[in-house]
Amino acid sequence: MTEDNTGKGRDQPAGNGHQDPSVPPASSGIARAVGNAPLLAETQASFQILIKGRPVEAREGETILQAATNAGIKIPAMCADPRIKPTGDCGLCTILVAGQDGPVKACMTAVAEGQKIGTETEELNAQRKQTLNRYLSDHNAYCQPPCTAACPAGIDIAGYIDLILQKDYVGSTALIKQMLPLPGVLGRVCPRPCEDPCRRVQIDGQPVAICALKRFAADQAAAAGLPTQPEPKPSSGKNVAVVGAGPAGLSAAYYLALEGHKVTLLEAAAKAGGMLRFGIPPYRLPNSVLDQEINDILSLGVELKTNSTMGRDFQIDTLKDQGYDAVFLSIGAMAAKPARIPGEDAEGVKSAIQFLADVNWNKRVSVGKRVIVIGGGFTAADAVRTARRVGASEVTMMYRRTRKEMSAAAHEIHECDVEGVKLELLTAPVSVKIENGRAVGLISQRMELGEPDESGRRRPVPIPGSEYFTPADSILLAIGQDVDVASLNQGNLGLDKRWGTIEVDEATMMTNLPGVFSGGDCVSGAATVVEGIGAGRQSAYAINAYLNGANEREIAAAIAKHRPAFFDIGAKAKSAAPMSEMPVLDGKGRIEAFENTKHGGDVDNDTAFAEVEIGFSEEAALREASRCLMCRCQAAGVCTLQSLAIEYGAGTKTYLGKEAWK
């Protein structure tokens, strides 16, 4: 057993986290009462003791916990309170006193002249962790609501909904922007991972419409024309190059600019936005909304250089030579995955990503009347609905599993149904049929679900002899995206050869090149917009720490996320109202507009591309906000149990058994 007598470590003042604010704090003249001990006058006999090798003045009648607290030395404790008699029930303040046979409790042990006290050993800390684990296994409370814990951006959801209830839409949006700079965008395109664990489901089977409320607040704030983001800190004198102006790059630029750094966005396309710009159709995300929120980011002093291509206009390893103190690579995953079937290179076969980009860039697009889209994700759903809008009358989405396994959100698939898209499920492509060098249809095969694969979904298995032919004028491939590795083969940048992504230190988000960081789809592979935004913000934390001279350990600490899962329900509904439905454009009217469309055109002004989801009225938004349970702990961030659990690495699952967490 090795005693820590260095004086280093956890020497912050102890706090209770649940203490009555009326209780006076300790002062230099009067020792704070701990464990119901009386306040001690300065005339009380005093003497010195050693705590962690440090001389500490103690007075007769004090406990060791009192003496340590008055000296600013932290001994972990939870049950110590000046209003109650010490019981030592929490068991966390166990310490070692020279001459004693074993550990004693600091809250119940009186000081004595000449004492030598040790507060930290491996054994003591292990014991504290075990004690905390027991508490947490039966902890009937929570730190964060499950919606916030599930949000990749970590937004204070209950907080911004509460501000909506107060009709403070500017304040609500400002709160969102603390963690996410594009609330109007995400309020339209987010896949809503926050709504699945919403505790409101336990009451009436329906979550709070969290995403729609985010959009409502952002739209109201935009209409008011008032600022919703803070002023940047004074200039740091540091310059950062952000390569790629997609969700991750825009997010990183925003948070770096707020820290006072000069940020330059280097974007290969003619406009910023990345997949937001050319991968999501305007009927889901109007360009006007995207442009406004990008302009808000640029207003912080961020410089945007478009048509600036890596490998042609600049090199990774030369950016720092050009005066940039740090670099963030966020080039996304823009390259379409191949279908690996015969004939996919024929005329009439195209990636869905390229098709969406062509339409979004106002190119004239002709796909014919019969279109097949292969895939079951968001890109596939966008592609089939866009194909309807550019004149296709027979559009099929072909997916090898069932509707249940589709990665596109249920509401997106529902809109496909409304707009006359045919779903061809449990079907996989075999080959493209070609005549005179052009695709004329697809040969497919029926599937059945077998045993689960690595993703946890049941593996599709071909049914022998089930092949059939479907005629088509165009075939669009939407089976995933890869990183454009060719653009990265420069500057000795480390790449993951298996996945074709950029390698980073997971703790610091730094590549193998000093000062060069990376995040978003080019690191994780194709993911959601909100995940990209969250990665950009985390990267900004890392880069800011790096620019401030932090070492690797300190950079990791700057971006570490501590989210103890202390979840249980203890709230009551403010409203018994059912979930508010998002108003949408009439389905029949939409289809009539599609039928009048002959080709892709100016998608902002084309009736066929009008935004489908209209948005909540104020009445509907307030009614929906009132359904929120506000199931968050008001002590989160100041709670002693929470802070000690983080400090000692304790958790909720140790004593519950594996079955509880399946």
XYZ file of C-alpha atoms in Angstrom:
662
model
C 0.000 0.000 0.000
C 1.565 3.259 -1.132
C 0.309 6.460 0.461
C -0.043 9.630 -1.633
C 1.665 12.346 0.366
C 2.560 14.569 -2.543
C -0.169 17.078 -2.025
C -1.204 16.631 -5.662
C -4.519 15.328 -6.959
C -8.053 16.037 -5.836
C -7.458 19.169 -3.747
C -10.662 21.028 -4.590
C -13.053 22.132 -1.890
C -15.620 19.520 -1.017
C -19.253 20.251 -1.746
C -22.522 18.523 -1.142
C -24.442 19.391 -4.306
C -27.749 19.170 -2.393
C -26.853 21.543 0.443
C -29.334 24.181 1.570
C -28.154 27.474 0.055
C -29.050 29.203 3.335
C -26.160 27.461 5.092
C -23.244 29.903 5.256
C -20.003 28.917 3.551
C -16.719 28.485 5.334
C -14.721 31.653 6.018
C -11.188 32.383 7.082
C -12.300 33.413 10.539
C -14.780 30.741 11.458
C -14.498 27.062 10.721
C -17.545 25.669 8.883
C -19.549 23.231 10.902
C -19.565 19.752 9.393
C -21.595 16.876 10.816
C -23.470 19.069 13.321
C -20.285 20.077 15.132
C -20.455 23.542 16.732
C -18.927 26.582 15.100
C -15.493 27.103 16.634
C -14.206 30.434 17.781
C -10.798 31.655 16.714
C -9.733 31.469 20.377
C -10.172 27.669 20.400
C -6.899 25.843 21.001
C -5.242 25.032 17.717
C -2.414 22.812 16.526
C -0.969 21.376 13.350
C -1.713 18.092 11.632
C -0.406 16.693 8.354
C -2.874 15.853 5.591
C -1.261 14.379 2.476
C 2.063 15.660 3.765
C 0.722 19.207 3.982
C 0.682 21.133 7.312
C -2.891 22.027 8.235
C -4.099 24.115 11.182
C -6.713 22.274 13.215
C -8.721 23.183 16.306
C -9.917 21.115 19.209
C -13.383 19.722 18.588
C -13.061 19.564 14.831
C -13.300 16.437 12.779
C -10.627 15.576 10.246
C -13.188 16.255 7.490
C -13.777 19.762 8.867
C -10.070 20.514 9.090
C -9.423 19.264 5.574
C -12.383 21.201 4.144
C -11.284 24.420 5.838
C -7.815 23.929 4.328
C -9.215 23.407 0.841
C -8.303 19.712 0.770
C -10.991 17.514 -0.681
C -12.004 14.311 1.045
C -14.939 12.758 -0.834
C -18.158 12.744 1.172
C -21.861 12.824 0.517
C -23.672 12.516 3.826
C -21.728 15.256 5.629
C -24.033 18.180 6.322
C -23.881 20.900 8.997
C -27.520 20.308 9.889
C -27.245 16.667 10.929
C -25.234 14.563 13.289
C -22.488 12.646 11.458
C -23.308 9.008 10.817
C -20.677 8.000 8.280
C -23.388 6.307 6.263
C -22.001 7.142 2.843
C -18.673 5.525 3.670
C -16.784 7.648 1.150
C -14.660 9.690 3.535
C -12.555 6.756 4.751
C -8.940 7.778 5.292
C -5.753 6.477 6.863
C -4.375 7.884 10.128
C -0.881 6.914 11.194
C -1.030 4.611 14.202
C -4.570 3.396 13.490
C -5.074 -0.261 12.615
C -7.204 0.448 9.520
C -9.168 3.083 7.659
C -11.360 5.490 9.638
C -14.148 7.863 8.605
C -13.003 11.469 8.420
C -16.456 12.846 9.317
C -16.465 10.972 12.644
C -12.810 11.120 13.662
C -11.628 14.028 15.793
C -8.395 15.820 15.058
C -5.468 15.285 17.404
C -2.162 17.072 17.593
C 0.546 15.503 15.463
C -1.799 13.385 13.321
C -0.469 12.202 9.955
C -3.337 11.590 7.542
C -3.463 10.027 4.095
C -6.527 10.451 1.912
C -5.729 8.546 -1.264
C -4.365 5.101 -1.977
C -5.258 2.612 -4.658
C -7.163 0.594 -2.055
C -9.135 3.573 -0.739
C -10.046 4.765 -4.225
C -11.126 1.253 -5.271
C -13.304 1.062 -2.162
C -14.900 4.440 -3.016
C -15.631 3.316 -6.551
C -17.273 0.127 -5.257
C -19.395 2.168 -2.832
C -20.485 4.558 -5.586
C -21.376 1.627 -7.845
C -23.738 0.325 -5.154
C -25.405 3.726 -4.817
C -25.828 4.107 -8.554
C -27.342 0.659 -9.005
C -30.369 1.837 -7.013
C -30.271 5.543 -7.838
C -33.841 6.782 -8.329
C -32.971 9.889 -10.286
C -31.274 11.015 -13.450
C -28.642 13.472 -14.668
C -29.731 14.215 -18.215
C -33.068 13.380 -19.778
C -32.787 10.456 -22.187
C -33.518 12.728 -25.170
C -30.386 14.791 -24.506
C -28.328 11.673 -23.851
C -29.453 10.247 -27.222
C -28.757 13.464 -29.145
C -25.352 13.304 -30.910
C -25.090 17.056 -30.432
C -26.017 16.899 -26.715
C -28.638 19.688 -26.912
C -30.444 20.800 -23.747
C -33.803 19.718 -25.146
C -35.897 20.221 -22.023
C -34.322 23.662 -21.674
C -35.252 24.927 -25.113
C -38.753 23.432 -24.903
C -39.256 25.237 -21.585
C -38.283 28.521 -23.265
C -40.796 27.819 -26.039
C -43.479 27.486 -23.356
C -42.428 30.947 -22.173
C -42.730 32.193 -25.783
C -39.038 33.123 -25.709
C -38.241 31.804 -29.162
C -35.047 33.813 -29.552
C -33.764 32.523 -26.205
C -34.786 28.988 -27.127
C -32.838 29.176 -30.390
C -29.851 30.712 -28.628
C -29.814 27.789 -26.197
C -29.896 25.309 -29.095
C -27.008 27.152 -30.756
C -24.815 26.513 -27.749
C -24.507 22.945 -29.045
C -25.738 23.116 -32.640
C -25.320 26.057 -35.048
C -27.966 24.991 -37.598
C -31.282 24.649 -35.726
C -33.516 25.483 -38.698
C -31.706 22.907 -40.822
C -31.760 20.144 -38.208
C -35.365 20.940 -37.353
C -36.144 19.747 -40.887
C -33.714 16.945 -41.696
C -32.674 15.342 -38.416
C -33.599 11.620 -38.123
C -34.801 12.369 -34.569
C -32.777 9.921 -32.422
C -33.882 11.982 -29.424
C -37.531 11.023 -29.834
C -37.122 7.251 -29.584
C -36.194 7.242 -25.852
C -38.598 10.086 -24.910
C -40.259 9.231 -21.582
C -43.558 10.634 -22.827
C -43.937 7.313 -24.675
C -44.410 5.670 -21.258
C -47.551 7.772 -20.744
C -49.407 7.785 -24.044
C -47.211 5.894 -26.501
C -46.115 9.002 -28.399
C -42.918 11.028 -27.959
C -42.762 14.791 -27.795
C -42.239 16.220 -31.297
C -38.786 17.453 -30.314
C -37.463 18.034 -33.814
C -40.532 19.946 -34.987
C -40.297 22.185 -31.926
C -36.657 22.917 -32.737
C -37.716 24.020 -36.218
C -40.531 26.137 -34.806
C -38.221 28.024 -32.432
C -35.605 28.586 -35.151
C -38.182 29.805 -37.678
C -39.730 32.183 -35.154
C -36.324 33.570 -34.177
C -35.373 34.029 -37.841
C -38.630 35.888 -38.477
C -37.908 38.179 -35.525
C -34.538 39.085 -37.044
C -32.809 39.116 -33.653
C -29.343 37.645 -32.979
C -29.291 34.149 -31.534
C -25.563 33.575 -31.183
C -23.015 35.148 -28.837
C -20.309 37.590 -29.820
C -16.953 35.924 -30.514
C -14.189 36.223 -27.973
C -11.383 38.695 -28.739
C -9.027 37.638 -31.506
C -6.620 34.902 -30.499
C -4.259 35.658 -33.375
C -4.575 32.028 -34.493
C -5.635 30.885 -37.975
C -7.469 27.644 -38.737
C -8.173 26.110 -42.151
C -11.356 24.022 -42.330
C -11.399 21.856 -45.454
C -14.981 21.112 -46.437
C -18.033 23.258 -45.688
C -20.501 20.469 -44.945
C -22.213 19.885 -41.573
C -19.012 18.991 -39.672
C -16.949 21.774 -41.241
C -19.618 24.433 -40.677
C -20.017 23.332 -37.061
C -16.264 23.387 -36.401
C -15.948 26.812 -38.030
C -18.751 28.192 -35.854
C -17.307 27.092 -32.520
C -13.727 27.985 -33.453
C -14.838 31.468 -34.506
C -16.642 31.942 -31.184
C -13.310 31.200 -29.475
C -11.744 34.120 -31.315
C -9.818 32.159 -33.963
C -9.693 33.280 -37.591
C -11.314 30.502 -39.625
C -11.116 29.958 -43.362
C -13.546 27.493 -44.953
C -12.097 25.836 -48.067
C -14.935 24.359 -50.112
C -14.546 22.502 -53.419
C -18.097 23.321 -54.620
C -19.467 26.691 -55.714
C -21.510 27.019 -52.493
C -21.151 25.890 -48.895
C -23.342 23.194 -47.402
C -21.942 19.867 -48.610
C -24.595 17.146 -48.449
C -27.027 19.703 -47.017
C -26.722 21.605 -50.284
C -26.696 18.929 -52.960
C -27.807 15.752 -51.157
C -31.083 16.890 -49.554
C -33.905 18.099 -51.831
C -35.476 21.542 -51.287
C -38.883 20.051 -50.480
C -37.226 18.876 -47.243
C -34.673 21.685 -46.797
C -35.311 24.948 -48.662
C -32.140 26.668 -49.840
C -33.313 29.882 -48.168
C -33.150 28.234 -44.715
C -29.719 26.738 -45.379
C -28.359 30.005 -46.778
C -29.560 32.016 -43.775
C -27.929 29.751 -41.210
C -24.678 29.531 -43.168
C -24.645 33.341 -43.361
C -25.068 33.465 -39.568
C -21.871 31.410 -39.260
C -20.004 33.586 -41.770
C -21.112 36.699 -39.857
C -18.772 35.641 -37.050
C -15.826 36.533 -39.280
C -15.474 33.134 -40.971
C -14.041 33.455 -44.490
C -15.477 31.171 -47.179
C -13.386 30.233 -50.223
C -15.431 28.226 -52.714
C -14.169 26.327 -55.765
C -11.106 25.538 -53.690
C -10.138 21.910 -54.242
C -7.669 19.895 -52.176
C -4.922 18.484 -54.351
C -5.457 21.131 -57.033
C -5.580 24.467 -55.221
C -3.834 23.443 -52.028
C -2.171 20.467 -50.323
C -2.758 19.140 -46.814
C 0.898 19.342 -45.870
C 1.324 22.909 -47.169
C -1.608 24.548 -45.387
C 0.381 25.088 -42.214
C 3.173 26.610 -44.337
C 0.573 29.127 -45.559
C 0.082 30.502 -42.052
C -2.594 28.195 -40.643
C -1.905 27.113 -37.079
C -4.255 24.126 -37.325
C -6.220 22.282 -39.995
C -9.565 20.470 -39.803
C -10.400 17.961 -42.553
C -14.143 17.457 -43.041
C -14.472 16.369 -46.657
C -17.440 14.088 -46.039
C -18.220 10.839 -47.820
C -19.363 11.873 -51.276
C -18.351 8.912 -53.450
C -21.197 6.509 -54.228
C -20.690 2.834 -53.399
C -20.862 0.517 -56.415
C -23.639 -2.067 -56.641
C -21.172 -4.703 -57.864
C -23.632 -6.127 -60.385
C -23.129 -6.660 -64.124
C -24.180 -3.703 -66.239
C -24.045 -0.975 -63.584
C -21.777 1.114 -65.838
C -24.342 1.251 -68.637
C -25.994 4.459 -69.800
C -29.130 5.080 -67.751
C -27.567 3.818 -64.492
C -26.489 6.577 -62.116
C -25.695 7.124 -58.468
C -28.589 8.600 -56.527
C -26.175 11.101 -54.960
C -25.189 12.452 -58.373
C -28.832 12.554 -59.457
C -29.818 14.586 -56.380
C -26.852 16.899 -56.878
C -27.785 17.551 -60.502
C -31.347 18.445 -59.533
C -30.264 20.609 -56.600
C -27.830 22.483 -58.845
C -30.678 23.278 -61.237
C -29.426 21.063 -64.031
C -31.967 19.759 -66.510
C -32.538 16.151 -65.589
C -34.365 13.513 -67.604
C -34.934 10.107 -66.012
C -37.813 8.931 -68.194
C -41.130 7.650 -66.911
C -39.982 4.454 -65.175
C -37.336 4.709 -62.453
C -35.921 2.117 -60.053
C -33.967 3.251 -56.985
C -31.934 0.564 -55.225
C -31.594 1.144 -51.464
C -33.626 1.755 -48.333
C -31.959 4.718 -46.631
C -32.517 8.479 -46.592
C -30.749 8.956 -49.919
C -32.976 6.333 -51.549
C -36.104 7.991 -50.113
C -34.945 11.394 -51.358
C -34.144 9.948 -54.776
C -37.547 8.308 -55.364
C -39.442 11.396 -54.230
C -37.238 13.631 -56.374
C -37.711 11.331 -59.372
C -41.457 11.854 -59.013
C -40.878 15.608 -59.011
C -38.891 15.617 -62.249
C -41.553 13.791 -64.198
C -41.250 10.022 -63.525
C -44.673 8.387 -63.216
C -43.602 4.845 -62.180
C -41.039 4.970 -59.391
C -39.938 1.922 -57.419
C -37.754 1.732 -54.304
C -36.115 -1.696 -54.209
C -34.773 -2.931 -50.875
C -33.418 -6.343 -49.908
C -34.941 -6.437 -46.410
C -38.370 -5.506 -45.047
C -39.862 -2.126 -44.310
C -38.934 -2.569 -40.646
C -35.198 -2.722 -41.417
C -35.098 0.329 -43.684
C -32.713 2.963 -42.328
C -34.839 5.817 -43.674
C -37.152 7.295 -41.041
C -40.684 5.934 -40.890
C -42.208 9.328 -41.685
C -40.045 9.578 -44.820
C -41.214 6.160 -46.028
C -44.795 7.207 -45.301
C -44.327 10.236 -47.555
C -43.041 7.918 -50.283
C -46.332 6.047 -50.019
C -48.298 9.307 -50.175
C -46.439 10.398 -53.314
C -47.128 7.203 -55.218
C -43.796 5.420 -54.844
C -43.900 1.610 -55.041
C -41.898 -0.303 -52.430
C -40.381 -3.529 -53.745
C -39.192 -5.235 -50.549
C -37.204 -8.415 -49.934
C -35.712 -7.948 -53.384
C -32.094 -7.555 -54.483
C -30.634 -6.585 -57.885
C -28.886 -9.283 -59.902
C -27.884 -7.495 -63.115
C -28.792 -4.590 -65.396
C -30.377 -5.572 -68.700
C -28.800 -3.636 -71.551
C -29.915 -3.035 -75.132
C -27.811 -1.008 -77.571
C -25.518 0.081 -74.740
C -28.321 1.475 -72.587
C -30.088 0.084 -69.543
C -33.659 -1.006 -70.241
C -34.448 -2.638 -66.914
C -33.280 -4.628 -63.940
C -33.128 -8.353 -63.284
C -33.834 -8.915 -59.582
C -34.210 -11.776 -57.142
C -36.574 -12.390 -54.241
C -35.045 -12.675 -50.775
C -35.962 -14.059 -47.391
C -34.553 -13.122 -43.995
C -32.104 -15.515 -42.361
C -29.965 -15.215 -39.237
C -28.857 -11.764 -37.950
C -25.633 -10.326 -39.374
C -23.056 -8.029 -37.715
C -25.522 -5.119 -37.765
C -28.039 -7.105 -35.711
C -30.490 -7.213 -38.611
C -31.541 -10.502 -40.173
C -29.442 -11.302 -43.204
C -31.250 -11.377 -46.572
C -30.895 -14.768 -48.265
C -31.653 -15.291 -52.011
C -34.544 -17.564 -52.939
C -33.351 -19.873 -55.760
C -35.246 -19.536 -59.023
C -37.010 -16.296 -58.037
C -35.386 -13.993 -60.588
C -37.621 -11.599 -62.511
C -37.332 -8.597 -64.847
C -38.572 -5.031 -64.282
C -38.397 -2.532 -67.181
C -36.893 0.865 -66.360
C -35.737 4.017 -68.139
C -33.345 4.904 -65.309
C -31.760 2.995 -62.433
C -30.425 4.969 -59.456
C -28.021 3.411 -56.947
C -28.441 4.486 -53.318
C -26.578 1.807 -51.390
C -24.143 3.958 -49.460
C -21.275 6.420 -49.785
C -17.519 6.257 -49.383
C -14.813 8.817 -48.733
C -13.033 10.081 -51.842
C -9.740 8.504 -50.845
C -8.025 9.622 -54.062
C -8.090 13.214 -52.825
C -6.350 12.178 -49.612
C -3.362 10.382 -51.083
C -1.057 13.237 -50.267
C 1.047 14.484 -47.406
C 1.439 11.046 -45.794
C -1.976 11.348 -44.180
C -2.854 8.176 -42.275
C -5.806 6.274 -43.758
C -7.776 3.291 -42.546
C -7.188 0.856 -45.405
C -10.078 -1.380 -44.412
C -12.770 1.290 -44.320
C -11.235 3.917 -46.570
C -11.531 6.660 -43.955
C -9.132 9.067 -42.275
C -7.423 7.681 -39.183
C -7.572 9.839 -36.066
C -6.757 9.440 -32.408
C -10.220 8.838 -30.957
C -9.358 10.764 -27.798
C -7.981 13.891 -29.517
C -9.392 13.675 -33.083
C -5.897 14.457 -34.402
C -4.512 12.671 -37.460
C -0.954 11.397 -37.717
C 0.016 14.865 -38.942
C 0.647 17.300 -36.041
C -1.976 20.026 -35.884
C -4.178 18.348 -38.504
C -7.535 17.155 -37.119
C -10.444 15.410 -38.803
C -14.055 14.513 -38.095
C -17.441 13.794 -39.616
C -18.228 11.313 -42.393
C -14.620 11.164 -43.610
C -13.699 9.582 -40.255
C -16.849 7.728 -39.215
C -18.133 6.805 -42.654
C -21.458 8.118 -43.934
C -23.591 9.168 -40.965
C -26.421 11.559 -40.158
C -26.278 15.345 -40.319
C -26.591 15.702 -36.548
C -23.724 13.262 -35.994
C -21.574 15.319 -38.352
C -22.431 18.528 -36.521
C -21.627 16.914 -33.174
C -18.257 15.705 -34.529
C -17.480 19.206 -35.782
C -18.145 20.741 -32.386
C -16.042 18.140 -30.581
C -13.231 18.748 -33.061
C -13.458 22.480 -32.395
C -12.958 21.798 -28.676
C -9.873 19.742 -29.503
C -8.433 22.310 -31.902
C -9.044 25.147 -29.463
C -7.188 23.240 -26.739
C -4.328 22.532 -29.180
C -4.081 26.202 -30.138
C -3.919 27.090 -26.447
C -0.860 24.895 -26.011
C -2.522 21.787 -24.551
C -0.785 18.425 -24.694
C -2.512 15.285 -25.971
C -3.904 14.385 -22.571
C -5.294 17.876 -22.095
C -6.805 17.875 -25.590
C -8.541 14.591 -24.813
C -9.872 16.057 -21.576
C -11.232 19.084 -23.461
C -13.490 16.961 -25.604
C -14.313 14.142 -23.200
C -18.008 13.621 -22.751
C -19.256 12.513 -19.333
C -22.808 11.312 -19.505
C -23.579 9.054 -16.544
C -26.766 7.164 -17.336
C -28.718 7.677 -14.095
C -32.114 7.303 -15.689
C -35.442 6.671 -14.065
C -38.773 8.401 -14.446
C -39.947 10.738 -11.754
C -41.927 13.392 -13.567
C -45.579 14.116 -14.217
C -47.127 15.270 -17.457
C -48.133 18.908 -17.763
C -50.583 18.031 -20.505
C -52.638 15.019 -21.504
C -52.841 16.186 -25.121
C -51.875 13.718 -27.867
C -48.824 14.356 -30.036
C -49.333 17.225 -32.483
C -49.203 16.190 -36.108
C -46.919 18.068 -38.465
C -49.081 19.773 -41.131
C -48.023 18.830 -44.667
C -48.931 19.759 -48.207
C -51.919 17.903 -49.604
C -50.782 14.628 -51.160
C -53.129 14.880 -54.137
C -51.937 18.399 -54.868
C -48.328 17.252 -54.728
C -48.935 14.479 -57.241
C -50.696 16.876 -59.599
C -47.646 19.151 -59.448
C -45.352 16.196 -60.231
C -47.370 15.283 -63.285
C -46.962 18.796 -64.644
C -43.179 18.660 -64.294
C -41.289 17.787 -67.469
C -37.737 18.185 -66.253
C -35.624 19.483 -63.425
C -35.573 23.228 -63.247
C -35.246 26.034 -60.742
C -36.015 23.893 -57.726
C -36.576 26.857 -55.413
C -39.385 28.236 -57.533
C -40.784 25.019 -58.923
C -44.130 24.146 -57.332
C -43.193 20.476 -57.323
C -40.319 21.219 -54.928
C -42.275 23.278 -52.407
C -41.478 22.361 -48.798
C -43.750 19.467 -47.844
C -43.765 19.954 -44.063
C -45.415 23.293 -43.343
C -44.389 23.624 -39.688
C -46.328 24.095 -36.438
C -48.522 27.069 -35.743
C -47.782 28.816 -32.451
C -50.859 27.207 -30.911
C -49.754 23.710 -31.973
C -46.166 24.336 -30.831
C -47.222 25.495 -27.369
C -49.588 22.555 -27.031
C -46.810 20.155 -28.037
C -44.251 21.788 -25.748
C -46.649 21.342 -22.826
C -46.438 17.555 -23.346
C -42.757 17.555 -22.310
C -42.219 15.989 -18.877
C -39.171 18.180 -18.190
C -37.529 15.052 -16.849
C -34.132 16.495 -16.088
C -32.300 16.781 -12.809
C -31.902 20.369 -11.659
C -28.747 19.418 -9.788
C -26.964 18.057 -12.884
C -23.528 19.613 -13.039
C -23.435 20.499 -9.336
C -24.417 17.127 -7.857
C -21.837 15.522 -5.613
C -22.847 11.995 -6.589
C -22.504 12.839 -10.266
C -19.105 14.482 -9.879
C -17.748 11.670 -7.703
C -19.040 9.037 -10.122
C -17.169 10.755 -12.931
C -14.047 11.217 -10.818
C -13.852 7.581 -9.692
C -15.203 5.992 -12.870
C -18.311 4.539 -11.243
C -21.430 3.570 -13.191
C -24.959 2.283 -12.985
C -24.580 -1.202 -14.388
C -22.141 -2.942 -12.085
C -24.694 -4.565 -9.778
C -27.635 -5.033 -12.124
C -26.514 -8.021 -14.148
C -26.147 -8.432 -17.893
C -29.779 -9.364 -18.528
C -30.967 -5.893 -17.515
C -28.962 -4.264 -20.264
C -29.830 -6.379 -23.254
